[in-house]
Amino acid sequence: MKSAVILFPGTNRENDAIAALEQASGVKPQLVWHGETDLPKVDMIMVPGGFSYGDYLRCGAMGANSPIMREVAKAANAGVTVFGVCNGFQILTETGLLPGALMHNASLKFICKRTQLKVESNATNFTSAYETGQVITVPVAHNEGNYFADVDTLDRLEGEGRVAFRYCDEDGVVSDATCLNGSQRNIAGILNEKGNVLGMMPHPENAIDPLHGGVEGSPLFTSIVNSMS
């Protein structure tokens, strides 16, 4: 699997993304600067986390207008797999590749901790190596992770099986108490209509090494690789 990782001013998770993709695929991704106007021919693109442009305007809004994102959007619309994490998720919503928006956490505080996620379905290119309903633990680190969309959009995401992950407790219970940032319906990650674009706030790329506290993010990257075979 050939992959690319997009780098913006302020990105701080590009090396984590590279490590996760290389571990899963055996091939080191290409790093692509946001100002480029051409994408290498790849099977998968990852938009990593960080604070593109310092989040000085609206999180992801400036990154979404970088020249390379026009090419990422074209690739996504052509069926190339695209995965956005944290600020990458924000950028994907700002480009219109995913619906909704990410707002300030309900607590109005930056959240940095490990949290539990419920895998809603393993019938996706990003979750096939998990079990449906499986609870995984991964880190979060964000100030604007509160997912918002109108009711019609939320109902459509639910009805089409496009909610990939929800915040939950260790037993998989989904409730207001387990929603650490205020996201509607505890949504932590969503898919586009074609199923080739995933955006999520938590950081699975930071859960691929037991020395870092766990490896429960690894199956996500394995799933992506398996979807290419």
Short mmCIF file of C-alpha atoms in Angstrom, two decimals:
data_model
loop_
_atom_site.label_atom_id
_atom_site.label_comp_id
_atom_site.label_asym_id
_atom_site.label_seq_id
_atom_site.Cartn_x
_atom_site.Cartn_y
_atom_site.Cartn_z
CA MET A 1 0.00 0.00 0.00
CA LYS A 2 1.39 3.35 -1.04
CA SER A 3 0.33 6.25 1.17
CA ALA A 4 0.86 9.95 1.73
CA VAL A 5 0.72 12.09 4.87
CA ILE A 6 -0.20 15.75 4.42
CA LEU A 7 1.87 18.29 6.36
CA PHE A 8 0.59 21.78 7.28
CA PRO A 9 2.23 24.56 9.28
CA GLY A 10 1.37 23.55 12.85
CA THR A 11 0.90 19.82 12.22
CA ASN A 12 2.40 17.86 15.11
CA ARG A 13 1.32 14.24 14.52
CA GLU A 14 2.86 13.59 11.10
CA ASN A 15 5.59 11.31 12.47
CA ASP A 16 3.04 9.34 14.48
CA ALA A 17 0.96 8.89 11.32
CA ILE A 18 4.01 7.79 9.35
CA ALA A 19 4.95 5.27 12.05
CA ALA A 20 1.45 3.77 12.14
CA LEU A 21 1.14 3.44 8.38
CA GLU A 22 4.63 2.02 7.96
CA GLN A 23 4.06 -0.50 10.76
CA ALA A 24 0.85 -1.72 9.13
CA SER A 25 1.94 -1.70 5.49
CA GLY A 26 5.71 -2.16 5.58
CA VAL A 27 6.06 0.86 3.31
CA LYS A 28 7.02 4.33 4.55
CA PRO A 29 4.50 6.99 3.49
CA GLN A 30 5.47 10.05 1.50
CA LEU A 31 5.26 13.37 3.32
CA VAL A 32 3.48 16.00 1.22
CA TRP A 33 3.69 19.72 2.02
CA HIS A 34 0.39 21.62 2.07
CA GLY A 35 1.55 24.07 -0.59
CA GLU A 36 2.07 21.38 -3.22
CA THR A 37 -0.35 21.27 -6.11
CA ASP A 38 0.27 17.64 -7.10
CA LEU A 39 -0.28 14.45 -5.14
CA PRO A 40 1.87 11.39 -5.68
CA LYS A 41 -0.03 8.37 -6.95
CA VAL A 42 -1.04 6.63 -3.73
CA ASP A 43 -3.69 4.25 -2.44
CA MET A 44 -4.32 6.14 0.78
CA ILE A 45 -3.96 9.68 2.17
CA MET A 46 -3.79 10.60 5.85
CA VAL A 47 -4.47 14.09 7.16
CA PRO A 48 -2.90 14.05 10.63
CA GLY A 49 -3.56 15.99 13.80
CA GLY A 50 -2.00 19.17 15.07
CA PHE A 51 -2.91 22.82 14.93
CA SER A 52 -2.79 23.77 11.27
CA TYR A 53 -2.06 27.47 10.98
CA GLY A 54 -2.25 27.63 14.78
CA ASP A 55 -6.04 27.26 14.65
CA TYR A 56 -6.10 31.05 14.57
CA LEU A 57 -9.22 31.36 12.46
CA ARG A 58 -11.52 28.34 12.75
CA CYS A 59 -9.99 24.92 13.29
CA GLY A 60 -9.22 23.39 9.92
CA ALA A 61 -10.61 26.30 7.90
CA MET A 62 -7.26 27.59 6.69
CA GLY A 63 -5.88 24.11 6.15
CA ALA A 64 -8.92 23.23 4.06
CA ASN A 65 -7.97 26.02 1.65
CA SER A 66 -4.39 24.85 1.14
CA PRO A 67 -3.58 23.97 -2.48
CA ILE A 68 -3.00 20.29 -1.72
CA MET A 69 -6.50 19.86 -0.28
CA ARG A 70 -8.02 20.48 -3.69
CA GLU A 71 -6.07 17.44 -4.87
CA VAL A 72 -7.02 15.43 -1.78
CA ALA A 73 -10.69 16.19 -2.47
CA LYS A 74 -10.31 15.06 -6.09
CA ALA A 75 -8.63 11.86 -4.96
CA ALA A 76 -11.33 11.17 -2.37
CA ASN A 77 -14.08 11.73 -4.92
CA ALA A 78 -12.25 9.29 -7.22
CA GLY A 79 -12.34 6.62 -4.50
CA VAL A 80 -8.93 6.95 -2.88
CA THR A 81 -8.98 6.16 0.86
CA VAL A 82 -8.65 9.28 3.03
CA PHE A 83 -8.27 9.27 6.81
CA GLY A 84 -8.32 12.46 8.92
CA VAL A 85 -7.49 12.49 12.64
CA CYS A 86 -8.26 15.34 15.07
CA ASN A 87 -7.28 18.49 13.16
CA GLY A 88 -7.38 16.30 10.06
CA PHE A 89 -11.04 15.52 10.86
CA GLN A 90 -11.69 19.24 11.22
CA ILE A 91 -10.05 19.89 7.85
CA LEU A 92 -12.14 17.20 6.16
CA THR A 93 -15.36 18.78 7.44
CA GLU A 94 -14.19 22.22 6.31
CA THR A 95 -13.47 20.89 2.80
CA GLY A 96 -16.95 19.34 2.66
CA LEU A 97 -15.62 15.79 2.38
CA LEU A 98 -17.46 15.02 5.62
CA PRO A 99 -20.62 16.65 7.00
CA GLY A 100 -20.93 18.62 10.21
CA ALA A 101 -18.46 20.72 12.19
CA LEU A 102 -16.18 20.45 15.21
CA MET A 103 -16.84 23.05 17.91
CA HIS A 104 -15.26 23.94 21.25
CA ASN A 105 -15.46 21.17 23.82
CA ALA A 106 -18.52 21.55 26.03
CA SER A 107 -16.21 22.09 29.02
CA LEU A 108 -14.39 24.89 27.13
CA LYS A 109 -11.18 23.16 28.23
CA PHE A 110 -8.49 21.29 26.32
CA ILE A 111 -8.86 17.54 26.85
CA CYS A 112 -5.80 15.28 26.86
CA LYS A 113 -6.38 11.76 28.18
CA ARG A 114 -7.12 8.18 27.19
CA THR A 115 -10.72 7.37 26.43
CA GLN A 116 -12.89 4.45 25.39
CA LEU A 117 -14.51 4.14 21.98
CA LYS A 118 -17.18 1.73 20.78
CA VAL A 119 -16.68 0.30 17.29
CA GLU A 120 -20.12 0.68 15.73
CA SER A 121 -19.53 -1.74 12.86
CA ASN A 122 -16.66 -3.77 11.45
CA ALA A 123 -18.21 -3.68 7.97
CA THR A 124 -16.00 -0.76 6.85
CA ASN A 125 -12.57 -0.45 5.28
CA PHE A 126 -11.33 1.15 8.50
CA THR A 127 -12.73 -1.23 11.11
CA SER A 128 -12.71 -4.75 9.62
CA ALA A 129 -9.98 -5.93 12.01
CA TYR A 130 -12.18 -5.07 15.01
CA GLU A 131 -15.36 -6.73 16.22
CA THR A 132 -18.66 -4.87 16.00
CA GLY A 133 -19.34 -3.45 19.45
CA GLN A 134 -15.72 -3.82 20.54
CA VAL A 135 -14.48 -1.24 23.07
CA ILE A 136 -11.02 0.17 22.43
CA THR A 137 -8.91 2.64 24.38
CA VAL A 138 -7.08 5.42 22.53
CA PRO A 139 -5.77 8.90 23.42
CA VAL A 140 -7.53 12.17 22.72
CA ALA A 141 -5.95 15.63 22.62
CA HIS A 142 -8.20 18.42 21.43
CA ASN A 143 -9.89 21.68 22.30
CA GLU A 144 -12.46 21.63 19.49
CA GLY A 145 -13.71 18.05 19.30
CA ASN A 146 -17.40 18.65 19.93
CA TYR A 147 -19.06 17.16 16.83
CA PHE A 148 -22.13 19.06 15.62
CA ALA A 149 -24.54 18.51 12.76
CA ASP A 150 -28.22 19.24 12.17
CA VAL A 151 -30.76 16.56 13.07
CA ASP A 152 -31.36 15.49 9.46
CA THR A 153 -27.62 14.96 8.95
CA LEU A 154 -27.31 13.03 12.20
CA ASP A 155 -30.27 10.82 11.29
CA ARG A 156 -28.78 10.19 7.86
CA LEU A 157 -25.41 9.24 9.36
CA GLU A 158 -27.16 6.83 11.70
CA GLY A 159 -29.47 5.39 9.06
CA GLU A 160 -26.67 4.81 6.56
CA GLY A 161 -24.34 3.23 9.12
CA ARG A 162 -21.80 6.02 8.80
CA VAL A 163 -21.06 6.53 12.50
CA ALA A 164 -17.79 4.63 12.91
CA PHE A 165 -16.96 5.24 16.59
CA ARG A 166 -18.74 6.59 19.68
CA TYR A 167 -17.43 7.66 23.07
CA CYS A 168 -18.41 5.09 25.70
CA ASP A 169 -17.33 3.61 29.01
CA GLU A 170 -15.23 0.47 29.58
CA ASP A 171 -18.34 -1.69 29.24
CA GLY A 172 -19.40 -0.10 25.96
CA VAL A 173 -22.23 1.91 27.50
CA VAL A 174 -22.90 5.09 25.52
CA SER A 175 -24.34 7.94 27.58
CA ASP A 176 -24.05 11.65 28.24
CA ALA A 177 -21.64 10.82 31.06
CA THR A 178 -19.24 9.09 28.65
CA CYS A 179 -19.25 11.94 26.11
CA LEU A 180 -16.11 13.76 27.13
CA ASN A 181 -16.44 16.74 24.74
CA GLY A 182 -20.17 17.20 24.19
CA SER A 183 -20.35 15.61 20.73
CA GLN A 184 -23.87 14.97 19.56
CA ARG A 185 -24.90 11.33 19.97
CA ASN A 186 -21.42 10.63 21.38
CA ILE A 187 -20.01 10.64 17.85
CA ALA A 188 -16.22 10.24 17.72
CA GLY A 189 -15.81 9.33 14.05
CA ILE A 190 -17.84 9.33 10.83
CA LEU A 191 -17.63 8.09 7.24
CA ASN A 192 -18.58 9.70 3.96
CA GLU A 193 -21.31 8.24 1.73
CA LYS A 194 -18.89 6.09 -0.30
CA GLY A 195 -17.19 4.78 2.84
CA ASN A 196 -13.69 5.70 1.64
CA VAL A 197 -13.25 8.76 3.90
CA LEU A 198 -13.08 8.55 7.69
CA GLY A 199 -12.67 11.40 10.15
CA MET A 200 -12.24 10.90 13.88
CA MET A 201 -11.10 13.02 16.82
CA PRO A 202 -9.22 10.41 18.91
CA HIS A 203 -5.69 9.38 17.92
CA PRO A 204 -5.36 5.69 16.97
CA GLU A 205 -1.87 6.42 15.63
CA ASN A 206 -0.82 7.03 19.23
CA ALA A 207 -2.02 3.56 20.28
CA ILE A 208 0.20 1.27 18.21
CA ASP A 209 3.01 0.49 20.67
CA PRO A 210 2.73 -1.22 24.07
CA LEU A 211 5.44 1.11 25.37
CA HIS A 212 3.03 3.99 24.74
CA GLY A 213 0.24 2.38 26.72
CA GLY A 214 -1.55 0.13 24.25
CA VAL A 215 -1.96 -1.12 20.71
CA GLU A 216 -5.70 -0.85 20.21
CA GLY A 217 -5.27 1.66 17.39
CA SER A 218 -3.24 -0.78 15.27
CA PRO A 219 -6.23 -2.76 13.91
CA LEU A 220 -7.54 0.40 12.26
CA PHE A 221 -4.40 0.68 10.14
CA THR A 222 -4.40 -3.07 9.52
CA SER A 223 -7.99 -2.71 8.30
CA ILE A 224 -6.95 -0.02 5.82
CA VAL A 225 -4.13 -2.20 4.47
CA ASN A 226 -6.42 -5.24 4.24
CA SER A 227 -8.98 -3.21 2.28
CA MET A 228 -6.38 -2.72 -0.46
CA SER A 229 -5.82 -6.46 -1.01
#
